């Protein structure tokens, strides 16, 4: 019987390392695969992650997958983090949802309101969750912006 939540990551830019480290801090979650159009970048992320996190607390080694579509259809993966440009989020998100994977997207959700609607409708009709992360919600700059907006509203 499978234990924990197996997570795949699509995208491997510098901020993706923060996402990977965040997954490592979630009890019961395991980053198991990464894919990127730049295969060398994906391999580097997997290597760095494996050096830092694999074999600690029984974590499996992260493997590279050749394409995002292959990662989306991998039966061993439960959820996928899309860390890609907004122009790619709709197609990749729909592929993941179609493969019955939960999806967490780096903001913005998609490149247009219509694309966001299509993603939301697909998730609503599938047994999966779709979410958008807000990494900076509690950063000092974001808090200051909210206070400034509140002050100007009066």
Short mmCIF file of N, CA and C in Angstrom, two decimals:
data_model
loop_
_atom_site.label_atom_id
_atom_site.label_comp_id
_atom_site.label_asym_id
_atom_site.label_seq_id
_atom_site.Cartn_x
_atom_site.Cartn_y
_atom_site.Cartn_z
N UNK A 1 0.83 -1.18 0.00
CA UNK A 1 0.00 0.00 0.00
C UNK A 1 0.88 1.25 0.00
N UNK A 2 0.53 2.22 -0.85
CA UNK A 2 1.28 3.45 -0.98
C UNK A 2 1.04 4.33 0.24
N UNK A 3 2.11 4.95 0.73
CA UNK A 3 1.98 5.84 1.88
C UNK A 3 2.37 7.25 1.47
N UNK A 4 1.65 8.22 1.95
CA UNK A 4 1.99 9.60 1.70
C UNK A 4 1.46 10.10 0.36
N UNK A 5 1.80 11.32 0.07
CA UNK A 5 1.37 11.99 -1.15
C UNK A 5 2.57 12.12 -2.07
N UNK A 6 2.50 11.48 -3.23
CA UNK A 6 3.58 11.54 -4.21
C UNK A 6 3.36 12.75 -5.11
N UNK A 7 4.34 13.64 -5.14
CA UNK A 7 4.21 14.90 -5.87
C UNK A 7 5.21 14.98 -7.00
N UNK A 8 4.73 15.46 -8.14
CA UNK A 8 5.59 15.75 -9.28
C UNK A 8 5.69 17.25 -9.46
N UNK A 9 6.80 17.72 -9.99
CA UNK A 9 7.03 19.14 -10.21
C UNK A 9 7.35 19.36 -11.68
N UNK A 10 6.58 20.22 -12.32
CA UNK A 10 6.84 20.58 -13.71
C UNK A 10 7.39 22.00 -13.70
N UNK A 11 8.62 22.13 -14.15
CA UNK A 11 9.33 23.40 -14.14
C UNK A 11 10.51 23.32 -13.19
N UNK A 12 11.62 23.93 -13.58
CA UNK A 12 12.81 23.81 -12.73
C UNK A 12 13.64 25.08 -12.72
N UNK A 13 12.99 26.24 -12.76
CA UNK A 13 13.75 27.48 -12.64
C UNK A 13 14.21 27.65 -11.20
N UNK A 14 14.87 28.77 -10.90
CA UNK A 14 15.45 28.94 -9.57
C UNK A 14 14.39 28.91 -8.46
N UNK A 15 13.20 29.44 -8.69
CA UNK A 15 12.15 29.41 -7.66
C UNK A 15 11.59 28.01 -7.44
N UNK A 16 11.75 27.13 -8.41
CA UNK A 16 11.26 25.75 -8.25
C UNK A 16 12.00 25.04 -7.12
N UNK A 17 13.23 25.46 -6.85
CA UNK A 17 13.98 24.86 -5.74
C UNK A 17 13.27 25.14 -4.42
N UNK A 18 12.68 26.33 -4.28
CA UNK A 18 11.92 26.65 -3.07
C UNK A 18 10.70 25.76 -2.96
N UNK A 19 10.03 25.52 -4.06
CA UNK A 19 8.86 24.63 -4.05
C UNK A 19 9.28 23.22 -3.63
N UNK A 20 10.37 22.75 -4.19
CA UNK A 20 10.85 21.40 -3.85
C UNK A 20 11.18 21.31 -2.36
N UNK A 21 11.85 22.33 -1.84
CA UNK A 21 12.18 22.33 -0.41
C UNK A 21 10.92 22.40 0.44
N UNK A 22 9.92 23.13 -0.02
CA UNK A 22 8.65 23.20 0.72
C UNK A 22 7.98 21.84 0.79
N UNK A 23 8.02 21.09 -0.30
CA UNK A 23 7.44 19.74 -0.31
C UNK A 23 8.16 18.87 0.72
N UNK A 24 9.47 19.02 0.82
CA UNK A 24 10.25 18.21 1.76
C UNK A 24 9.84 18.46 3.21
N UNK A 25 9.28 19.63 3.47
CA UNK A 25 8.87 19.97 4.84
C UNK A 25 7.44 19.54 5.17
N UNK A 26 6.72 19.00 4.21
CA UNK A 26 5.34 18.58 4.45
C UNK A 26 5.34 17.12 4.92
N UNK A 27 4.89 16.85 6.14
CA UNK A 27 4.87 15.47 6.61
C UNK A 27 4.01 14.60 5.69
N UNK A 28 4.57 13.49 5.28
CA UNK A 28 3.84 12.55 4.44
C UNK A 28 3.89 12.85 2.95
N UNK A 29 4.46 13.98 2.56
CA UNK A 29 4.57 14.32 1.13
C UNK A 29 5.97 14.00 0.64
N UNK A 30 6.05 13.56 -0.60
CA UNK A 30 7.35 13.21 -1.18
C UNK A 30 7.41 13.72 -2.61
N UNK A 31 8.42 14.51 -2.91
CA UNK A 31 8.67 14.87 -4.30
C UNK A 31 9.29 13.65 -4.96
N UNK A 32 8.65 13.15 -6.00
CA UNK A 32 9.12 11.91 -6.62
C UNK A 32 9.64 12.08 -8.03
N UNK A 33 9.22 13.18 -8.72
CA UNK A 33 9.65 13.35 -10.10
C UNK A 33 9.61 14.82 -10.48
N UNK A 34 10.46 15.19 -11.43
CA UNK A 34 10.50 16.54 -11.97
C UNK A 34 10.63 16.45 -13.48
N UNK A 35 9.98 17.39 -14.16
CA UNK A 35 10.06 17.46 -15.62
C UNK A 35 10.20 18.92 -16.02
N UNK A 36 10.90 19.15 -17.11
CA UNK A 36 11.07 20.50 -17.64
C UNK A 36 11.45 20.37 -19.10
N UNK A 37 11.10 21.40 -19.90
CA UNK A 37 11.52 21.38 -21.30
C UNK A 37 13.04 21.43 -21.40
N UNK A 38 13.69 21.98 -20.37
CA UNK A 38 15.16 21.99 -20.28
C UNK A 38 15.57 20.81 -19.40
N UNK A 39 15.88 19.70 -20.06
CA UNK A 39 16.16 18.46 -19.32
C UNK A 39 17.35 18.61 -18.38
N UNK A 40 18.35 19.37 -18.77
CA UNK A 40 19.53 19.57 -17.92
C UNK A 40 19.14 20.31 -16.64
N UNK A 41 18.26 21.29 -16.75
CA UNK A 41 17.81 22.03 -15.56
C UNK A 41 17.03 21.11 -14.63
N UNK A 42 16.19 20.25 -15.20
CA UNK A 42 15.43 19.30 -14.38
C UNK A 42 16.37 18.32 -13.69
N UNK A 43 17.38 17.85 -14.39
CA UNK A 43 18.34 16.92 -13.79
C UNK A 43 19.11 17.59 -12.65
N UNK A 44 19.45 18.86 -12.85
CA UNK A 44 20.17 19.58 -11.80
C UNK A 44 19.30 19.73 -10.55
N UNK A 45 18.02 20.11 -10.74
CA UNK A 45 17.12 20.24 -9.60
C UNK A 45 17.00 18.91 -8.86
N UNK A 46 16.80 17.83 -9.60
CA UNK A 46 16.68 16.50 -8.98
C UNK A 46 17.94 16.15 -8.21
N UNK A 47 19.09 16.44 -8.80
CA UNK A 47 20.37 16.12 -8.15
C UNK A 47 20.52 16.91 -6.84
N UNK A 48 20.25 18.21 -6.89
CA UNK A 48 20.38 19.04 -5.69
C UNK A 48 19.38 18.58 -4.62
N UNK A 49 18.15 18.31 -5.03
CA UNK A 49 17.14 17.85 -4.08
C UNK A 49 17.56 16.51 -3.47
N UNK A 50 18.03 15.60 -4.29
CA UNK A 50 18.43 14.29 -3.79
C UNK A 50 19.57 14.39 -2.80
N UNK A 51 20.51 15.29 -3.05
CA UNK A 51 21.62 15.46 -2.11
C UNK A 51 21.15 16.02 -0.78
N UNK A 52 20.14 16.88 -0.83
CA UNK A 52 19.65 17.52 0.40
C UNK A 52 18.61 16.71 1.15
N UNK A 53 17.76 15.97 0.42
CA UNK A 53 16.58 15.41 1.07
C UNK A 53 16.39 13.91 0.95
N UNK A 54 16.90 13.27 -0.06
CA UNK A 54 16.64 11.84 -0.23
C UNK A 54 17.33 11.05 0.86
N UNK A 55 16.74 9.94 1.16
CA UNK A 55 17.21 9.02 2.19
C UNK A 55 17.11 9.59 3.59
N UNK A 56 16.67 10.86 3.72
CA UNK A 56 16.37 11.35 5.05
C UNK A 56 14.89 11.07 5.28
N UNK A 57 14.60 10.47 6.38
CA UNK A 57 13.22 10.10 6.72
C UNK A 57 12.63 9.17 5.67
N UNK A 58 13.46 8.36 5.04
CA UNK A 58 12.97 7.38 4.09
C UNK A 58 12.45 7.94 2.78
N UNK A 59 12.85 9.14 2.43
CA UNK A 59 12.38 9.74 1.18
C UNK A 59 13.01 9.04 -0.02
N UNK A 60 12.21 8.75 -1.04
CA UNK A 60 12.78 8.16 -2.26
C UNK A 60 13.54 9.22 -3.05
N UNK A 61 14.43 8.78 -3.90
CA UNK A 61 15.16 9.70 -4.77
C UNK A 61 14.20 10.27 -5.81
N UNK A 62 14.39 11.54 -6.12
CA UNK A 62 13.60 12.19 -7.16
C UNK A 62 14.18 11.80 -8.51
N UNK A 63 13.30 11.49 -9.45
CA UNK A 63 13.74 11.10 -10.78
C UNK A 63 13.30 12.15 -11.79
N UNK A 64 14.01 12.22 -12.89
CA UNK A 64 13.63 13.12 -13.98
C UNK A 64 12.74 12.37 -14.95
N UNK A 65 11.73 13.06 -15.44
CA UNK A 65 10.82 12.53 -16.43
C UNK A 65 11.02 13.37 -17.69
N UNK A 66 10.99 12.73 -18.83
CA UNK A 66 11.34 13.43 -20.08
C UNK A 66 10.39 14.56 -20.46
N UNK A 67 9.09 14.38 -20.25
CA UNK A 67 8.14 15.41 -20.66
C UNK A 67 7.11 15.66 -19.55
N UNK A 68 6.55 16.86 -19.52
CA UNK A 68 5.47 17.13 -18.56
C UNK A 68 4.28 16.19 -18.76
N UNK A 69 3.98 15.83 -20.00
CA UNK A 69 2.85 14.92 -20.26
C UNK A 69 3.12 13.54 -19.67
N UNK A 70 4.34 13.08 -19.77
CA UNK A 70 4.70 11.79 -19.17
C UNK A 70 4.54 11.84 -17.66
N UNK A 71 4.95 12.96 -17.06
CA UNK A 71 4.81 13.12 -15.62
C UNK A 71 3.33 13.14 -15.24
N UNK A 72 2.52 13.85 -16.03
CA UNK A 72 1.09 13.94 -15.74
C UNK A 72 0.41 12.58 -15.77
N UNK A 73 0.87 11.69 -16.62
CA UNK A 73 0.22 10.38 -16.75
C UNK A 73 0.91 9.28 -15.95
N UNK A 74 1.88 9.64 -15.12
CA UNK A 74 2.57 8.67 -14.28
C UNK A 74 1.62 8.21 -13.17
N UNK A 75 1.27 6.93 -13.12
CA UNK A 75 0.30 6.46 -12.13
C UNK A 75 0.80 6.51 -10.69
N UNK A 76 2.10 6.68 -10.49
CA UNK A 76 2.63 6.73 -9.13
C UNK A 76 2.52 8.12 -8.51
N UNK A 77 2.11 9.12 -9.29
CA UNK A 77 2.05 10.50 -8.82
C UNK A 77 0.60 10.88 -8.50
N UNK A 78 0.41 11.50 -7.33
CA UNK A 78 -0.91 11.92 -6.88
C UNK A 78 -1.22 13.37 -7.22
N UNK A 79 -0.21 14.22 -7.16
CA UNK A 79 -0.42 15.66 -7.33
C UNK A 79 0.77 16.26 -8.07
N UNK A 80 0.49 17.37 -8.75
CA UNK A 80 1.53 18.02 -9.54
C UNK A 80 1.56 19.50 -9.24
N UNK A 81 2.76 20.02 -9.07
CA UNK A 81 2.97 21.45 -8.94
C UNK A 81 3.40 21.97 -10.31
N UNK A 82 2.63 22.92 -10.84
CA UNK A 82 2.99 23.54 -12.11
C UNK A 82 3.75 24.82 -11.81
N UNK A 83 5.01 24.80 -12.13
CA UNK A 83 5.87 25.96 -11.91
C UNK A 83 6.36 26.40 -13.28
N UNK A 84 5.40 26.82 -14.10
CA UNK A 84 5.68 27.14 -15.50
C UNK A 84 5.13 28.52 -15.84
N UNK A 85 5.46 29.00 -17.03
CA UNK A 85 4.94 30.28 -17.49
C UNK A 85 3.41 30.18 -17.67
N UNK A 86 2.70 31.25 -17.38
CA UNK A 86 1.23 31.21 -17.47
C UNK A 86 0.71 30.74 -18.83
N UNK A 87 1.43 31.01 -19.89
CA UNK A 87 0.98 30.60 -21.22
C UNK A 87 0.91 29.08 -21.35
N UNK A 88 1.65 28.35 -20.52
CA UNK A 88 1.65 26.88 -20.56
C UNK A 88 0.70 26.25 -19.56
N UNK A 89 0.22 27.03 -18.60
CA UNK A 89 -0.55 26.45 -17.49
C UNK A 89 -1.86 25.80 -17.92
N UNK A 90 -2.54 26.37 -18.89
CA UNK A 90 -3.82 25.78 -19.27
C UNK A 90 -3.63 24.38 -19.85
N UNK A 91 -2.78 24.26 -20.85
CA UNK A 91 -2.59 22.95 -21.49
C UNK A 91 -2.04 21.93 -20.50
N UNK A 92 -1.04 22.33 -19.71
CA UNK A 92 -0.47 21.38 -18.75
C UNK A 92 -1.46 21.07 -17.63
N UNK A 93 -2.16 22.09 -17.16
CA UNK A 93 -3.15 21.86 -16.11
C UNK A 93 -4.27 20.94 -16.56
N UNK A 94 -4.75 21.14 -17.79
CA UNK A 94 -5.80 20.26 -18.30
C UNK A 94 -5.29 18.82 -18.47
N UNK A 95 -4.04 18.68 -18.89
CA UNK A 95 -3.46 17.33 -19.02
C UNK A 95 -3.39 16.65 -17.65
N UNK A 96 -2.95 17.39 -16.65
CA UNK A 96 -2.85 16.83 -15.29
C UNK A 96 -4.23 16.49 -14.73
N UNK A 97 -5.18 17.40 -14.90
CA UNK A 97 -6.54 17.15 -14.41
C UNK A 97 -7.14 15.96 -15.14
N UNK A 98 -6.91 15.89 -16.46
CA UNK A 98 -7.41 14.76 -17.24
C UNK A 98 -6.83 13.44 -16.79
N UNK A 99 -5.61 13.49 -16.23
CA UNK A 99 -4.96 12.29 -15.71
C UNK A 99 -5.30 12.06 -14.25
N UNK A 100 -6.25 12.82 -13.72
CA UNK A 100 -6.74 12.68 -12.34
C UNK A 100 -5.66 13.00 -11.31
N UNK A 101 -4.93 14.09 -11.56
CA UNK A 101 -3.93 14.56 -10.60
C UNK A 101 -4.42 15.86 -9.98
N UNK A 102 -4.18 16.02 -8.69
CA UNK A 102 -4.40 17.30 -8.04
C UNK A 102 -3.35 18.26 -8.58
N UNK A 103 -3.68 19.54 -8.72
CA UNK A 103 -2.77 20.50 -9.34
C UNK A 103 -2.66 21.75 -8.49
N UNK A 104 -1.42 22.15 -8.21
CA UNK A 104 -1.13 23.42 -7.56
C UNK A 104 -0.33 24.25 -8.57
N UNK A 105 -0.83 25.45 -8.87
CA UNK A 105 -0.24 26.28 -9.92
C UNK A 105 0.42 27.51 -9.31
N UNK A 106 1.59 27.84 -9.83
CA UNK A 106 2.24 29.11 -9.49
C UNK A 106 1.41 30.23 -10.13
N UNK A 107 1.13 31.32 -9.42
CA UNK A 107 0.31 32.38 -10.00
C UNK A 107 0.99 33.03 -11.21
N UNK A 108 0.22 33.54 -12.14
CA UNK A 108 -1.23 33.44 -12.21
C UNK A 108 -1.67 32.07 -12.70
N UNK A 109 -2.92 31.75 -12.47
CA UNK A 109 -3.45 30.44 -12.84
C UNK A 109 -3.28 30.17 -14.32
N UNK A 110 -3.57 31.15 -15.16
CA UNK A 110 -3.43 30.97 -16.62
C UNK A 110 -3.28 32.34 -17.26
N UNK A 111 -3.14 32.35 -18.58
CA UNK A 111 -2.87 33.59 -19.30
C UNK A 111 -4.11 34.41 -19.60
N UNK A 112 -5.30 33.86 -19.40
CA UNK A 112 -6.53 34.61 -19.67
C UNK A 112 -7.63 34.14 -18.71
N UNK A 113 -8.65 34.97 -18.59
CA UNK A 113 -9.79 34.60 -17.76
C UNK A 113 -10.48 33.36 -18.33
N UNK A 114 -10.59 33.29 -19.65
CA UNK A 114 -11.23 32.13 -20.28
C UNK A 114 -10.45 30.85 -19.98
N UNK A 115 -9.12 30.93 -20.00
CA UNK A 115 -8.30 29.75 -19.69
C UNK A 115 -8.48 29.36 -18.22
N UNK A 116 -8.57 30.35 -17.34
CA UNK A 116 -8.82 30.06 -15.92
C UNK A 116 -10.16 29.36 -15.75
N UNK A 117 -11.17 29.85 -16.47
CA UNK A 117 -12.49 29.23 -16.40
C UNK A 117 -12.45 27.78 -16.86
N UNK A 118 -11.72 27.52 -17.95
CA UNK A 118 -11.64 26.14 -18.45
C UNK A 118 -10.94 25.23 -17.44
N UNK A 119 -9.90 25.72 -16.81
CA UNK A 119 -9.22 24.92 -15.78
C UNK A 119 -10.16 24.65 -14.60
N UNK A 120 -10.84 25.69 -14.15
CA UNK A 120 -11.75 25.53 -13.01
C UNK A 120 -12.88 24.56 -13.33
N UNK A 121 -13.43 24.65 -14.53
CA UNK A 121 -14.51 23.74 -14.93
C UNK A 121 -14.01 22.30 -15.02
N UNK A 122 -12.80 22.11 -15.55
CA UNK A 122 -12.25 20.76 -15.65
C UNK A 122 -12.05 20.16 -14.26
N UNK A 123 -11.50 20.96 -13.35
CA UNK A 123 -11.27 20.46 -11.99
C UNK A 123 -12.58 20.17 -11.27
N UNK A 124 -13.58 21.00 -11.50
CA UNK A 124 -14.88 20.80 -10.85
C UNK A 124 -15.56 19.52 -11.32
N UNK A 125 -15.27 19.10 -12.53
CA UNK A 125 -15.91 17.88 -13.06
C UNK A 125 -15.03 16.64 -12.87
N UNK A 126 -13.89 16.80 -12.23
CA UNK A 126 -12.99 15.66 -11.98
C UNK A 126 -12.83 15.49 -10.47
N UNK A 127 -12.40 14.33 -10.04
CA UNK A 127 -12.22 14.12 -8.60
C UNK A 127 -10.87 14.64 -8.10
N UNK A 128 -10.54 15.88 -8.46
CA UNK A 128 -9.25 16.46 -8.07
C UNK A 128 -9.44 17.88 -7.57
N UNK A 129 -8.41 18.39 -6.93
CA UNK A 129 -8.39 19.76 -6.46
C UNK A 129 -7.44 20.57 -7.34
N UNK A 130 -7.81 21.82 -7.59
CA UNK A 130 -6.99 22.77 -8.33
C UNK A 130 -6.77 23.96 -7.43
N UNK A 131 -5.52 24.38 -7.27
CA UNK A 131 -5.24 25.53 -6.41
C UNK A 131 -4.15 26.40 -6.99
N UNK A 132 -4.11 27.63 -6.50
CA UNK A 132 -3.07 28.58 -6.87
C UNK A 132 -2.32 28.93 -5.60
N UNK A 133 -1.00 28.82 -5.64
CA UNK A 133 -0.22 29.11 -4.44
C UNK A 133 -0.02 30.62 -4.29
N UNK A 134 0.16 31.03 -3.09
CA UNK A 134 0.43 32.43 -2.78
C UNK A 134 1.66 32.49 -1.88
N UNK A 135 2.82 32.30 -2.49
CA UNK A 135 4.07 32.25 -1.73
C UNK A 135 4.34 33.54 -0.95
N UNK A 136 3.95 34.66 -1.51
CA UNK A 136 4.33 35.94 -0.92
C UNK A 136 3.22 36.57 -0.06
N UNK A 137 2.18 35.82 0.21
CA UNK A 137 1.03 36.38 0.93
C UNK A 137 1.43 37.09 2.22
N UNK A 138 2.37 36.54 2.97
CA UNK A 138 2.74 37.11 4.26
C UNK A 138 4.12 37.76 4.26
N UNK A 139 4.65 38.03 3.09
CA UNK A 139 5.93 38.72 3.04
C UNK A 139 5.74 40.16 3.49
N UNK A 140 6.76 40.79 4.04
CA UNK A 140 6.62 42.18 4.49
C UNK A 140 6.14 43.11 3.37
N UNK A 141 6.63 42.92 2.15
CA UNK A 141 6.22 43.80 1.05
C UNK A 141 4.73 43.63 0.74
N UNK A 142 4.24 42.39 0.74
CA UNK A 142 2.83 42.16 0.45
C UNK A 142 1.95 42.72 1.57
N UNK A 143 2.37 42.56 2.81
CA UNK A 143 1.61 43.12 3.92
C UNK A 143 1.56 44.64 3.84
N UNK A 144 2.69 45.25 3.50
CA UNK A 144 2.74 46.70 3.37
C UNK A 144 1.81 47.18 2.25
N UNK A 145 1.78 46.44 1.14
CA UNK A 145 0.90 46.81 0.03
C UNK A 145 -0.56 46.73 0.45
N UNK A 146 -0.93 45.72 1.22
CA UNK A 146 -2.31 45.60 1.68
C UNK A 146 -2.68 46.73 2.64
N UNK A 147 -1.75 47.08 3.52
CA UNK A 147 -2.00 48.19 4.45
C UNK A 147 -2.16 49.50 3.66
N UNK A 148 -1.29 49.72 2.69
CA UNK A 148 -1.38 50.93 1.88
C UNK A 148 -2.70 50.99 1.13
N UNK A 149 -3.14 49.88 0.58
CA UNK A 149 -4.42 49.84 -0.13
C UNK A 149 -5.57 50.14 0.85
N UNK A 150 -5.49 49.57 2.03
CA UNK A 150 -6.51 49.81 3.04
C UNK A 150 -6.54 51.29 3.45
N UNK A 151 -5.38 51.90 3.63
CA UNK A 151 -5.32 53.30 4.02
C UNK A 151 -5.87 54.21 2.94
N UNK A 152 -5.60 53.89 1.69
CA UNK A 152 -6.08 54.71 0.57
C UNK A 152 -7.57 54.51 0.31
N UNK A 153 -8.15 53.44 0.82
CA UNK A 153 -9.56 53.17 0.61
C UNK A 153 -10.43 54.09 1.49
N UNK A 154 -9.84 54.63 2.54
CA UNK A 154 -10.63 55.48 3.47
C UNK A 154 -10.74 56.89 3.02
#
